[in-house]
Amino acid sequence: MKRTEQAKIQHSLSLKIDNNPCICCGEDFKKYMERLFFADVSIKVCSSEFIEESLVVSLKCNMTLLEMMHHLQDGTWGGFEQPAGNLIREWTLMEHLENLEFKNCKLVDIEEFILQLEDTAIIIKRIGPKSIALELEQILHQLAAHYVHTSKGLEETPYEFHIPVMEEAELGTRQFMDPAQDYYKFWGLYYESQLDAKIYDVQGRKLLSDPLQIENP
């Protein structure tokens, strides 16, 4: 597929994946993700350093984007809400990462989170320490809130969401990113009806007609 210079959105294949990751308690983390997201889960190490493990977490769910948003709103998917009457509090995603850090005696973070649904894929990149764990619930709720606009008035669901994408000029001058702000500026969207990526202005709630100079963080 053609990719324009104005919207150079890199796929997860650009990450260097360790095919034989060695991370203590990684299987427990995988089972946690499978149970709360009702998904087949793959967890791989994309970079392993002496002091940090960076993970690519891929989920495959047998539901559409609309179905996912419905379950998210009901609080029955993702484990973001504690069930009423549950005497044992469920760990959060952040707490599971912290447990992995304790068990492995090094930092552990999610470099990329890929949610593969029946009709689309949502690809979220890390833009700061624990940024995905901190913002995942809000990102998914924002996807639901903006669905009418990203689906062109419910006419066409993008087959890929890349969150976030940023202007090249901004990347060159910023020393750090604020997950609470920068995940909700621009997203990269791919549609079957168009060869090139479209940039979605989250704050303006619109697809941009003139592509920006965009890169992945």
mmCIF file with all atom_site columns, C-alpha atoms in Angstrom:
data_model
loop_
_atom_site.group_PDB
_atom_site.id
_atom_site.type_symbol
_atom_site.label_atom_id
_atom_site.label_alt_id
_atom_site.label_comp_id
_atom_site.label_asym_id
_atom_site.label_entity_id
_atom_site.label_seq_id
_atom_site.pdbx_PDB_ins_code
_atom_site.Cartn_x
_atom_site.Cartn_y
_atom_site.Cartn_z
_atom_site.occupancy
_atom_site.B_iso_or_equiv
_atom_site.pdbx_formal_charge
_atom_site.auth_seq_id
_atom_site.auth_comp_id
_atom_site.auth_asym_id
_atom_site.auth_atom_id
_atom_site.pdbx_PDB_model_num
ATOM 1   C CA . MET A 1 1   ? 0.000   0.000   0.000  1.00 0.00 ? 1   MET A CA 1
ATOM 2   C CA . LYS A 1 2   ? 1.228   3.450   -0.851 1.00 0.00 ? 2   LYS A CA 1
ATOM 3   C CA . ARG A 1 3   ? 2.293   5.631   2.073  1.00 0.00 ? 3   ARG A CA 1
ATOM 4   C CA . THR A 1 4   ? 2.686   9.346   1.516  1.00 0.00 ? 4   THR A CA 1
ATOM 5   C CA . GLU A 1 5   ? 5.533   11.373  2.942  1.00 0.00 ? 5   GLU A CA 1
ATOM 6   C CA . GLN A 1 6   ? 2.931   13.485  4.725  1.00 0.00 ? 6   GLN A CA 1
ATOM 7   C CA . ALA A 1 7   ? 1.693   10.539  6.753  1.00 0.00 ? 7   ALA A CA 1
ATOM 8   C CA . LYS A 1 8   ? 4.584   8.211   7.482  1.00 0.00 ? 8   LYS A CA 1
ATOM 9   C CA . ILE A 1 9   ? 2.959   5.930   10.005 1.00 0.00 ? 9   ILE A CA 1
ATOM 10  C CA . GLN A 1 10  ? 5.152   3.034   11.002 1.00 0.00 ? 10  GLN A CA 1
ATOM 11  C CA . HIS A 1 11  ? 3.725   -0.392  11.708 1.00 0.00 ? 11  HIS A CA 1
ATOM 12  C CA . SER A 1 12  ? 4.637   -2.645  14.582 1.00 0.00 ? 12  SER A CA 1
ATOM 13  C CA . LEU A 1 13  ? 6.733   -4.724  12.165 1.00 0.00 ? 13  LEU A CA 1
ATOM 14  C CA . SER A 1 14  ? 9.377   -2.009  12.405 1.00 0.00 ? 14  SER A CA 1
ATOM 15  C CA . LEU A 1 15  ? 10.004  -3.052  15.991 1.00 0.00 ? 15  LEU A CA 1
ATOM 16  C CA . LYS A 1 16  ? 12.735  -5.569  16.631 1.00 0.00 ? 16  LYS A CA 1
ATOM 17  C CA . ILE A 1 17  ? 10.981  -8.515  18.239 1.00 0.00 ? 17  ILE A CA 1
ATOM 18  C CA . ASP A 1 18  ? 12.735  -11.047 20.424 1.00 0.00 ? 18  ASP A CA 1
ATOM 19  C CA . ASN A 1 19  ? 11.230  -14.390 19.377 1.00 0.00 ? 19  ASN A CA 1
ATOM 20  C CA . ASN A 1 20  ? 12.295  -16.007 22.627 1.00 0.00 ? 20  ASN A CA 1
ATOM 21  C CA . PRO A 1 21  ? 11.463  -13.512 25.354 1.00 0.00 ? 21  PRO A CA 1
ATOM 22  C CA . CYS A 1 22  ? 12.589  -14.368 28.826 1.00 0.00 ? 22  CYS A CA 1
ATOM 23  C CA . ILE A 1 23  ? 10.541  -12.470 31.367 1.00 0.00 ? 23  ILE A CA 1
ATOM 24  C CA . CYS A 1 24  ? 9.640   -13.837 34.771 1.00 0.00 ? 24  CYS A CA 1
ATOM 25  C CA . CYS A 1 25  ? 5.871   -14.141 35.411 1.00 0.00 ? 25  CYS A CA 1
ATOM 26  C CA . GLY A 1 26  ? 5.132   -13.172 31.812 1.00 0.00 ? 26  GLY A CA 1
ATOM 27  C CA . GLU A 1 27  ? 2.679   -16.072 31.537 1.00 0.00 ? 27  GLU A CA 1
ATOM 28  C CA . ASP A 1 28  ? 0.697   -14.795 34.532 1.00 0.00 ? 28  ASP A CA 1
ATOM 29  C CA . PHE A 1 29  ? 0.497   -11.367 32.900 1.00 0.00 ? 29  PHE A CA 1
ATOM 30  C CA . LYS A 1 30  ? -0.692  -12.986 29.663 1.00 0.00 ? 30  LYS A CA 1
ATOM 31  C CA . LYS A 1 31  ? -3.452  -14.903 31.468 1.00 0.00 ? 31  LYS A CA 1
ATOM 32  C CA . TYR A 1 32  ? -4.585  -11.703 33.190 1.00 0.00 ? 32  TYR A CA 1
ATOM 33  C CA . MET A 1 33  ? -4.913  -9.916  29.853 1.00 0.00 ? 33  MET A CA 1
ATOM 34  C CA . GLU A 1 34  ? -6.752  -12.860 28.283 1.00 0.00 ? 34  GLU A CA 1
ATOM 35  C CA . ARG A 1 35  ? -9.255  -13.049 31.117 1.00 0.00 ? 35  ARG A CA 1
ATOM 36  C CA . LEU A 1 36  ? -10.150 -9.360  31.315 1.00 0.00 ? 36  LEU A CA 1
ATOM 37  C CA . PHE A 1 37  ? -10.138 -8.615  27.582 1.00 0.00 ? 37  PHE A CA 1
ATOM 38  C CA . PHE A 1 38  ? -11.667 -11.946 26.414 1.00 0.00 ? 38  PHE A CA 1
ATOM 39  C CA . ALA A 1 39  ? -8.832  -12.193 23.917 1.00 0.00 ? 39  ALA A CA 1
ATOM 40  C CA . ASP A 1 40  ? -6.057  -14.337 22.569 1.00 0.00 ? 40  ASP A CA 1
ATOM 41  C CA . VAL A 1 41  ? -2.946  -12.565 23.816 1.00 0.00 ? 41  VAL A CA 1
ATOM 42  C CA . SER A 1 42  ? 0.628   -12.517 22.573 1.00 0.00 ? 42  SER A CA 1
ATOM 43  C CA . ILE A 1 43  ? 3.363   -10.832 24.600 1.00 0.00 ? 43  ILE A CA 1
ATOM 44  C CA . LYS A 1 44  ? 6.808   -10.376 23.114 1.00 0.00 ? 44  LYS A CA 1
ATOM 45  C CA . VAL A 1 45  ? 9.912   -8.461  24.072 1.00 0.00 ? 45  VAL A CA 1
ATOM 46  C CA . CYS A 1 46  ? 10.801  -5.837  21.462 1.00 0.00 ? 46  CYS A CA 1
ATOM 47  C CA . SER A 1 47  ? 13.931  -4.664  23.256 1.00 0.00 ? 47  SER A CA 1
ATOM 48  C CA . SER A 1 48  ? 15.705  -6.063  26.243 1.00 0.00 ? 48  SER A CA 1
ATOM 49  C CA . GLU A 1 49  ? 18.152  -3.938  28.152 1.00 0.00 ? 49  GLU A CA 1
ATOM 50  C CA . PHE A 1 50  ? 19.996  -4.497  31.407 1.00 0.00 ? 50  PHE A CA 1
ATOM 51  C CA . ILE A 1 51  ? 17.615  -2.188  33.263 1.00 0.00 ? 51  ILE A CA 1
ATOM 52  C CA . GLU A 1 52  ? 14.415  -2.388  31.192 1.00 0.00 ? 52  GLU A CA 1
ATOM 53  C CA . GLU A 1 53  ? 12.200  -4.772  29.246 1.00 0.00 ? 53  GLU A CA 1
ATOM 54  C CA . SER A 1 54  ? 9.965   -3.253  26.534 1.00 0.00 ? 54  SER A CA 1
ATOM 55  C CA . LEU A 1 55  ? 6.956   -5.336  25.552 1.00 0.00 ? 55  LEU A CA 1
ATOM 56  C CA . VAL A 1 56  ? 4.666   -5.580  22.545 1.00 0.00 ? 56  VAL A CA 1
ATOM 57  C CA . VAL A 1 57  ? 1.249   -6.716  23.773 1.00 0.00 ? 57  VAL A CA 1
ATOM 58  C CA . SER A 1 58  ? -1.094  -7.993  21.049 1.00 0.00 ? 58  SER A CA 1
ATOM 59  C CA . LEU A 1 59  ? -4.736  -8.872  21.706 1.00 0.00 ? 59  LEU A CA 1
ATOM 60  C CA . LYS A 1 60  ? -7.076  -10.583 19.246 1.00 0.00 ? 60  LYS A CA 1
ATOM 61  C CA . CYS A 1 61  ? -10.742 -10.195 20.185 1.00 0.00 ? 61  CYS A CA 1
ATOM 62  C CA . ASN A 1 62  ? -13.689 -11.854 18.464 1.00 0.00 ? 62  ASN A CA 1
ATOM 63  C CA . MET A 1 63  ? -15.813 -8.716  18.412 1.00 0.00 ? 63  MET A CA 1
ATOM 64  C CA . THR A 1 64  ? -16.264 -5.636  16.286 1.00 0.00 ? 64  THR A CA 1
ATOM 65  C CA . LEU A 1 65  ? -15.315 -2.118  17.302 1.00 0.00 ? 65  LEU A CA 1
ATOM 66  C CA . LEU A 1 66  ? -18.963 -1.287  18.047 1.00 0.00 ? 66  LEU A CA 1
ATOM 67  C CA . GLU A 1 67  ? -19.309 -4.398  20.205 1.00 0.00 ? 67  GLU A CA 1
ATOM 68  C CA . MET A 1 68  ? -16.106 -3.543  22.063 1.00 0.00 ? 68  MET A CA 1
ATOM 69  C CA . MET A 1 69  ? -17.351 -0.017  22.757 1.00 0.00 ? 69  MET A CA 1
ATOM 70  C CA . HIS A 1 70  ? -20.654 -1.411  24.050 1.00 0.00 ? 70  HIS A CA 1
ATOM 71  C CA . HIS A 1 71  ? -18.912 -3.759  26.508 1.00 0.00 ? 71  HIS A CA 1
ATOM 72  C CA . LEU A 1 72  ? -16.520 -0.987  27.526 1.00 0.00 ? 72  LEU A CA 1
ATOM 73  C CA . GLN A 1 73  ? -19.410 1.345   28.344 1.00 0.00 ? 73  GLN A CA 1
ATOM 74  C CA . ASP A 1 74  ? -21.114 -1.424  30.329 1.00 0.00 ? 74  ASP A CA 1
ATOM 75  C CA . GLY A 1 75  ? -17.928 -2.028  32.335 1.00 0.00 ? 75  GLY A CA 1
ATOM 76  C CA . THR A 1 76  ? -17.863 -5.711  31.373 1.00 0.00 ? 76  THR A CA 1
ATOM 77  C CA . TRP A 1 77  ? -14.651 -5.675  29.338 1.00 0.00 ? 77  TRP A CA 1
ATOM 78  C CA . GLY A 1 78  ? -11.067 -4.669  30.081 1.00 0.00 ? 78  GLY A CA 1
ATOM 79  C CA . GLY A 1 79  ? -11.230 -4.835  33.863 1.00 0.00 ? 79  GLY A CA 1
ATOM 80  C CA . PHE A 1 80  ? -11.288 -1.061  34.199 1.00 0.00 ? 80  PHE A CA 1
ATOM 81  C CA . GLU A 1 81  ? -14.204 -1.145  36.657 1.00 0.00 ? 81  GLU A CA 1
ATOM 82  C CA . GLN A 1 82  ? -14.264 -3.266  39.809 1.00 0.00 ? 82  GLN A CA 1
ATOM 83  C CA . PRO A 1 83  ? -17.344 -5.552  39.835 1.00 0.00 ? 83  PRO A CA 1
ATOM 84  C CA . ALA A 1 84  ? -19.900 -4.651  42.506 1.00 0.00 ? 84  ALA A CA 1
ATOM 85  C CA . GLY A 1 85  ? -19.819 -7.039  45.414 1.00 0.00 ? 85  GLY A CA 1
ATOM 86  C CA . ASN A 1 86  ? -16.414 -8.458  44.465 1.00 0.00 ? 86  ASN A CA 1
ATOM 87  C CA . LEU A 1 87  ? -14.586 -9.037  47.739 1.00 0.00 ? 87  LEU A CA 1
ATOM 88  C CA . ILE A 1 88  ? -11.206 -9.384  46.007 1.00 0.00 ? 88  ILE A CA 1
ATOM 89  C CA . ARG A 1 89  ? -10.058 -6.244  44.198 1.00 0.00 ? 89  ARG A CA 1
ATOM 90  C CA . GLU A 1 90  ? -8.727  -6.881  40.687 1.00 0.00 ? 90  GLU A CA 1
ATOM 91  C CA . TRP A 1 91  ? -5.231  -5.607  39.989 1.00 0.00 ? 91  TRP A CA 1
ATOM 92  C CA . THR A 1 92  ? -4.940  -2.808  37.478 1.00 0.00 ? 92  THR A CA 1
ATOM 93  C CA . LEU A 1 93  ? -2.721  -2.967  34.405 1.00 0.00 ? 93  LEU A CA 1
ATOM 94  C CA . MET A 1 94  ? -0.287  -0.632  36.161 1.00 0.00 ? 94  MET A CA 1
ATOM 95  C CA . GLU A 1 95  ? -0.113  -2.925  39.187 1.00 0.00 ? 95  GLU A CA 1
ATOM 96  C CA . HIS A 1 96  ? 0.588   -5.923  36.955 1.00 0.00 ? 96  HIS A CA 1
ATOM 97  C CA . LEU A 1 97  ? 3.478   -4.059  35.311 1.00 0.00 ? 97  LEU A CA 1
ATOM 98  C CA . GLU A 1 98  ? 4.824   -3.118  38.731 1.00 0.00 ? 98  GLU A CA 1
ATOM 99  C CA . ASN A 1 99  ? 4.620   -6.786  39.759 1.00 0.00 ? 99  ASN A CA 1
ATOM 100 C CA . LEU A 1 100 ? 6.583   -7.759  36.639 1.00 0.00 ? 100 LEU A CA 1
ATOM 101 C CA . GLU A 1 101 ? 9.201   -5.183  37.584 1.00 0.00 ? 101 GLU A CA 1
ATOM 102 C CA . PHE A 1 102 ? 9.440   -6.614  41.099 1.00 0.00 ? 102 PHE A CA 1
ATOM 103 C CA . LYS A 1 103 ? 9.740   -10.191 39.831 1.00 0.00 ? 103 LYS A CA 1
ATOM 104 C CA . ASN A 1 104 ? 12.322  -9.307  37.154 1.00 0.00 ? 104 ASN A CA 1
ATOM 105 C CA . CYS A 1 105 ? 14.308  -6.711  39.158 1.00 0.00 ? 105 CYS A CA 1
ATOM 106 C CA . LYS A 1 106 ? 14.154  -4.257  36.254 1.00 0.00 ? 106 LYS A CA 1
ATOM 107 C CA . LEU A 1 107 ? 11.803  -1.760  34.638 1.00 0.00 ? 107 LEU A CA 1
ATOM 108 C CA . VAL A 1 108 ? 9.039   -3.264  32.493 1.00 0.00 ? 108 VAL A CA 1
ATOM 109 C CA . ASP A 1 109 ? 6.880   -1.203  30.161 1.00 0.00 ? 109 ASP A CA 1
ATOM 110 C CA . ILE A 1 110 ? 4.556   -1.667  27.181 1.00 0.00 ? 110 ILE A CA 1
ATOM 111 C CA . GLU A 1 111 ? 6.148   -0.237  24.034 1.00 0.00 ? 111 GLU A CA 1
ATOM 112 C CA . GLU A 1 112 ? 3.193   -1.040  21.815 1.00 0.00 ? 112 GLU A CA 1
ATOM 113 C CA . PHE A 1 113 ? -0.349  -2.203  22.498 1.00 0.00 ? 113 PHE A CA 1
ATOM 114 C CA . ILE A 1 114 ? -2.195  -3.782  19.558 1.00 0.00 ? 114 ILE A CA 1
ATOM 115 C CA . LEU A 1 115 ? -5.911  -4.518  19.807 1.00 0.00 ? 115 LEU A CA 1
ATOM 116 C CA . GLN A 1 116 ? -7.017  -6.576  16.804 1.00 0.00 ? 116 GLN A CA 1
ATOM 117 C CA . LEU A 1 117 ? -10.801 -6.617  16.425 1.00 0.00 ? 117 LEU A CA 1
ATOM 118 C CA . GLU A 1 118 ? -12.891 -8.235  13.689 1.00 0.00 ? 118 GLU A CA 1
ATOM 119 C CA . ASP A 1 119 ? -13.171 -5.026  11.674 1.00 0.00 ? 119 ASP A CA 1
ATOM 120 C CA . THR A 1 120 ? -10.213 -2.878  12.757 1.00 0.00 ? 120 THR A CA 1
ATOM 121 C CA . ALA A 1 121 ? -6.885  -2.750  14.563 1.00 0.00 ? 121 ALA A CA 1
ATOM 122 C CA . ILE A 1 122 ? -5.995  -0.197  17.242 1.00 0.00 ? 122 ILE A CA 1
ATOM 123 C CA . ILE A 1 123 ? -2.258  0.389   17.598 1.00 0.00 ? 123 ILE A CA 1
ATOM 124 C CA . ILE A 1 124 ? -1.125  2.466   20.576 1.00 0.00 ? 124 ILE A CA 1
ATOM 125 C CA . LYS A 1 125 ? 2.488   3.551   20.999 1.00 0.00 ? 125 LYS A CA 1
ATOM 126 C CA . ARG A 1 126 ? 4.280   4.399   24.225 1.00 0.00 ? 126 ARG A CA 1
ATOM 127 C CA . ILE A 1 127 ? 5.085   8.108   24.514 1.00 0.00 ? 127 ILE A CA 1
ATOM 128 C CA . GLY A 1 128 ? 6.358   8.177   28.079 1.00 0.00 ? 128 GLY A CA 1
ATOM 129 C CA . PRO A 1 129 ? 6.971   5.972   31.124 1.00 0.00 ? 129 PRO A CA 1
ATOM 130 C CA . LYS A 1 130 ? 3.933   3.702   31.666 1.00 0.00 ? 130 LYS A CA 1
ATOM 131 C CA . SER A 1 131 ? 1.950   5.924   29.281 1.00 0.00 ? 131 SER A CA 1
ATOM 132 C CA . ILE A 1 132 ? -0.150  3.063   27.899 1.00 0.00 ? 132 ILE A CA 1
ATOM 133 C CA . ALA A 1 133 ? -1.002  1.679   31.325 1.00 0.00 ? 133 ALA A CA 1
ATOM 134 C CA . LEU A 1 134 ? -1.930  5.175   32.503 1.00 0.00 ? 134 LEU A CA 1
ATOM 135 C CA . GLU A 1 135 ? -4.077  6.154   29.530 1.00 0.00 ? 135 GLU A CA 1
ATOM 136 C CA . LEU A 1 136 ? -5.445  2.950   27.965 1.00 0.00 ? 136 LEU A CA 1
ATOM 137 C CA . GLU A 1 137 ? -8.930  3.228   29.468 1.00 0.00 ? 137 GLU A CA 1
ATOM 138 C CA . GLN A 1 138 ? -9.255  6.893   28.501 1.00 0.00 ? 138 GLN A CA 1
ATOM 139 C CA . ILE A 1 139 ? -7.956  6.253   24.969 1.00 0.00 ? 139 ILE A CA 1
ATOM 140 C CA . LEU A 1 140 ? -10.587 3.550   24.430 1.00 0.00 ? 140 LEU A CA 1
ATOM 141 C CA . HIS A 1 141 ? -13.342 5.784   25.789 1.00 0.00 ? 141 HIS A CA 1
ATOM 142 C CA . GLN A 1 142 ? -12.176 8.566   23.479 1.00 0.00 ? 142 GLN A CA 1
ATOM 143 C CA . LEU A 1 143 ? -12.318 6.176   20.520 1.00 0.00 ? 143 LEU A CA 1
ATOM 144 C CA . ALA A 1 144 ? -15.947 5.552   21.421 1.00 0.00 ? 144 ALA A CA 1
ATOM 145 C CA . ALA A 1 145 ? -16.668 9.259   21.844 1.00 0.00 ? 145 ALA A CA 1
ATOM 146 C CA . HIS A 1 146 ? -15.195 10.074  18.416 1.00 0.00 ? 146 HIS A CA 1
ATOM 147 C CA . TYR A 1 147 ? -16.561 7.076   16.518 1.00 0.00 ? 147 TYR A CA 1
ATOM 148 C CA . VAL A 1 148 ? -19.193 9.012   14.578 1.00 0.00 ? 148 VAL A CA 1
ATOM 149 C CA . HIS A 1 149 ? -16.473 11.343  13.255 1.00 0.00 ? 149 HIS A CA 1
ATOM 150 C CA . THR A 1 150 ? -13.768 8.724   12.587 1.00 0.00 ? 150 THR A CA 1
ATOM 151 C CA . SER A 1 151 ? -16.306 6.512   10.793 1.00 0.00 ? 151 SER A CA 1
ATOM 152 C CA . LYS A 1 152 ? -17.323 9.361   8.470  1.00 0.00 ? 152 LYS A CA 1
ATOM 153 C CA . GLY A 1 153 ? -20.795 9.620   9.937  1.00 0.00 ? 153 GLY A CA 1
ATOM 154 C CA . LEU A 1 154 ? -21.077 5.844   10.478 1.00 0.00 ? 154 LEU A CA 1
ATOM 155 C CA . GLU A 1 155 ? -20.332 5.213   6.780  1.00 0.00 ? 155 GLU A CA 1
ATOM 156 C CA . GLU A 1 156 ? -16.896 3.553   7.024  1.00 0.00 ? 156 GLU A CA 1
ATOM 157 C CA . THR A 1 157 ? -14.933 2.225   9.972  1.00 0.00 ? 157 THR A CA 1
ATOM 158 C CA . PRO A 1 158 ? -11.148 2.683   9.642  1.00 0.00 ? 158 PRO A CA 1
ATOM 159 C CA . TYR A 1 159 ? -9.337  -0.622  9.402  1.00 0.00 ? 159 TYR A CA 1
ATOM 160 C CA . GLU A 1 160 ? -6.427  0.779   11.425 1.00 0.00 ? 160 GLU A CA 1
ATOM 161 C CA . PHE A 1 161 ? -6.086  3.410   14.142 1.00 0.00 ? 161 PHE A CA 1
ATOM 162 C CA . HIS A 1 162 ? -2.553  4.614   14.998 1.00 0.00 ? 162 HIS A CA 1
ATOM 163 C CA . ILE A 1 163 ? -2.456  6.457   18.307 1.00 0.00 ? 163 ILE A CA 1
ATOM 164 C CA . PRO A 1 164 ? -0.871  8.933   18.506 1.00 0.00 ? 164 PRO A CA 1
ATOM 165 C CA . VAL A 1 165 ? 0.787   10.553  15.515 1.00 0.00 ? 165 VAL A CA 1
ATOM 166 C CA . MET A 1 166 ? 2.544   13.903  15.879 1.00 0.00 ? 166 MET A CA 1
ATOM 167 C CA . GLU A 1 167 ? 3.879   16.668  13.722 1.00 0.00 ? 167 GLU A CA 1
ATOM 168 C CA . GLU A 1 168 ? 7.552   16.256  12.794 1.00 0.00 ? 168 GLU A CA 1
ATOM 169 C CA . ALA A 1 169 ? 8.322   19.822  13.841 1.00 0.00 ? 169 ALA A CA 1
ATOM 170 C CA . GLU A 1 170 ? 6.868   19.195  17.291 1.00 0.00 ? 170 GLU A CA 1
ATOM 171 C CA . LEU A 1 171 ? 8.795   15.966  17.736 1.00 0.00 ? 171 LEU A CA 1
ATOM 172 C CA . GLY A 1 172 ? 12.013  17.792  16.924 1.00 0.00 ? 172 GLY A CA 1
ATOM 173 C CA . THR A 1 173 ? 11.536  20.430  19.615 1.00 0.00 ? 173 THR A CA 1
ATOM 174 C CA . ARG A 1 174 ? 9.835   18.530  22.436 1.00 0.00 ? 174 ARG A CA 1
ATOM 175 C CA . GLN A 1 175 ? 12.035  16.959  25.101 1.00 0.00 ? 175 GLN A CA 1
ATOM 176 C CA . PHE A 1 176 ? 9.173   14.939  26.558 1.00 0.00 ? 176 PHE A CA 1
ATOM 177 C CA . MET A 1 177 ? 5.523   14.153  25.874 1.00 0.00 ? 177 MET A CA 1
ATOM 178 C CA . ASP A 1 178 ? 2.517   14.428  28.140 1.00 0.00 ? 178 ASP A CA 1
ATOM 179 C CA . PRO A 1 179 ? 0.371   11.281  27.750 1.00 0.00 ? 179 PRO A CA 1
ATOM 180 C CA . ALA A 1 180 ? -2.679  13.047  29.210 1.00 0.00 ? 180 ALA A CA 1
ATOM 181 C CA . GLN A 1 181 ? -2.455  15.572  26.343 1.00 0.00 ? 181 GLN A CA 1
ATOM 182 C CA . ASP A 1 182 ? -0.533  14.081  23.431 1.00 0.00 ? 182 ASP A CA 1
ATOM 183 C CA . TYR A 1 183 ? -2.608  10.920  22.973 1.00 0.00 ? 183 TYR A CA 1
ATOM 184 C CA . TYR A 1 184 ? -5.574  13.161  22.186 1.00 0.00 ? 184 TYR A CA 1
ATOM 185 C CA . LYS A 1 185 ? -4.248  15.469  19.491 1.00 0.00 ? 185 LYS A CA 1
ATOM 186 C CA . PHE A 1 186 ? -3.811  13.532  16.226 1.00 0.00 ? 186 PHE A CA 1
ATOM 187 C CA . TRP A 1 187 ? -4.524  9.945   15.214 1.00 0.00 ? 187 TRP A CA 1
ATOM 188 C CA . GLY A 1 188 ? -3.598  8.192   11.990 1.00 0.00 ? 188 GLY A CA 1
ATOM 189 C CA . LEU A 1 189 ? -6.457  6.345   10.289 1.00 0.00 ? 189 LEU A CA 1
ATOM 190 C CA . TYR A 1 190 ? -6.527  3.965   7.315  1.00 0.00 ? 190 TYR A CA 1
ATOM 191 C CA . TYR A 1 191 ? -9.670  3.363   5.243  1.00 0.00 ? 191 TYR A CA 1
ATOM 192 C CA . GLU A 1 192 ? -10.312 0.696   2.608  1.00 0.00 ? 192 GLU A CA 1
ATOM 193 C CA . SER A 1 193 ? -11.657 3.388   0.290  1.00 0.00 ? 193 SER A CA 1
ATOM 194 C CA . GLN A 1 194 ? -8.433  5.435   0.350  1.00 0.00 ? 194 GLN A CA 1
ATOM 195 C CA . LEU A 1 195 ? -4.843  4.539   -0.433 1.00 0.00 ? 195 LEU A CA 1
ATOM 196 C CA . ASP A 1 196 ? -3.248  7.019   1.935  1.00 0.00 ? 196 ASP A CA 1
ATOM 197 C CA . ALA A 1 197 ? -3.561  7.541   5.645  1.00 0.00 ? 197 ALA A CA 1
ATOM 198 C CA . LYS A 1 198 ? -5.886  10.214  6.938  1.00 0.00 ? 198 LYS A CA 1
ATOM 199 C CA . ILE A 1 199 ? -5.017  12.348  9.935  1.00 0.00 ? 199 ILE A CA 1
ATOM 200 C CA . TYR A 1 200 ? -7.775  12.815  12.489 1.00 0.00 ? 200 TYR A CA 1
ATOM 201 C CA . ASP A 1 201 ? -7.733  16.003  14.558 1.00 0.00 ? 201 ASP A CA 1
ATOM 202 C CA . VAL A 1 202 ? -9.068  14.785  17.910 1.00 0.00 ? 202 VAL A CA 1
ATOM 203 C CA . GLN A 1 203 ? -9.649  18.215  19.428 1.00 0.00 ? 203 GLN A CA 1
ATOM 204 C CA . GLY A 1 204 ? -11.255 19.519  16.244 1.00 0.00 ? 204 GLY A CA 1
ATOM 205 C CA . ARG A 1 205 ? -13.271 16.298  15.757 1.00 0.00 ? 205 ARG A CA 1
ATOM 206 C CA . LYS A 1 206 ? -12.516 16.163  12.036 1.00 0.00 ? 206 LYS A CA 1
ATOM 207 C CA . LEU A 1 207 ? -10.433 14.470  9.371  1.00 0.00 ? 207 LEU A CA 1
ATOM 208 C CA . LEU A 1 208 ? -7.842  16.855  7.964  1.00 0.00 ? 208 LEU A CA 1
ATOM 209 C CA . SER A 1 209 ? -8.026  17.498  4.254  1.00 0.00 ? 209 SER A CA 1
ATOM 210 C CA . ASP A 1 210 ? -4.412  18.703  4.065  1.00 0.00 ? 210 ASP A CA 1
ATOM 211 C CA . PRO A 1 211 ? -1.992  16.124  5.532  1.00 0.00 ? 211 PRO A CA 1
ATOM 212 C CA . LEU A 1 212 ? 0.485   17.357  8.112  1.00 0.00 ? 212 LEU A CA 1
ATOM 213 C CA . GLN A 1 213 ? 4.111   16.330  8.273  1.00 0.00 ? 213 GLN A CA 1
ATOM 214 C CA . ILE A 1 214 ? 3.418   13.413  10.574 1.00 0.00 ? 214 ILE A CA 1
ATOM 215 C CA . GLU A 1 215 ? 5.560   10.799  12.298 1.00 0.00 ? 215 GLU A CA 1
ATOM 216 C CA . ASN A 1 216 ? 5.054   8.162   14.953 1.00 0.00 ? 216 ASN A CA 1
ATOM 217 C CA . PRO A 1 217 ? 6.473   9.170   18.338 1.00 0.00 ? 217 PRO A CA 1
#
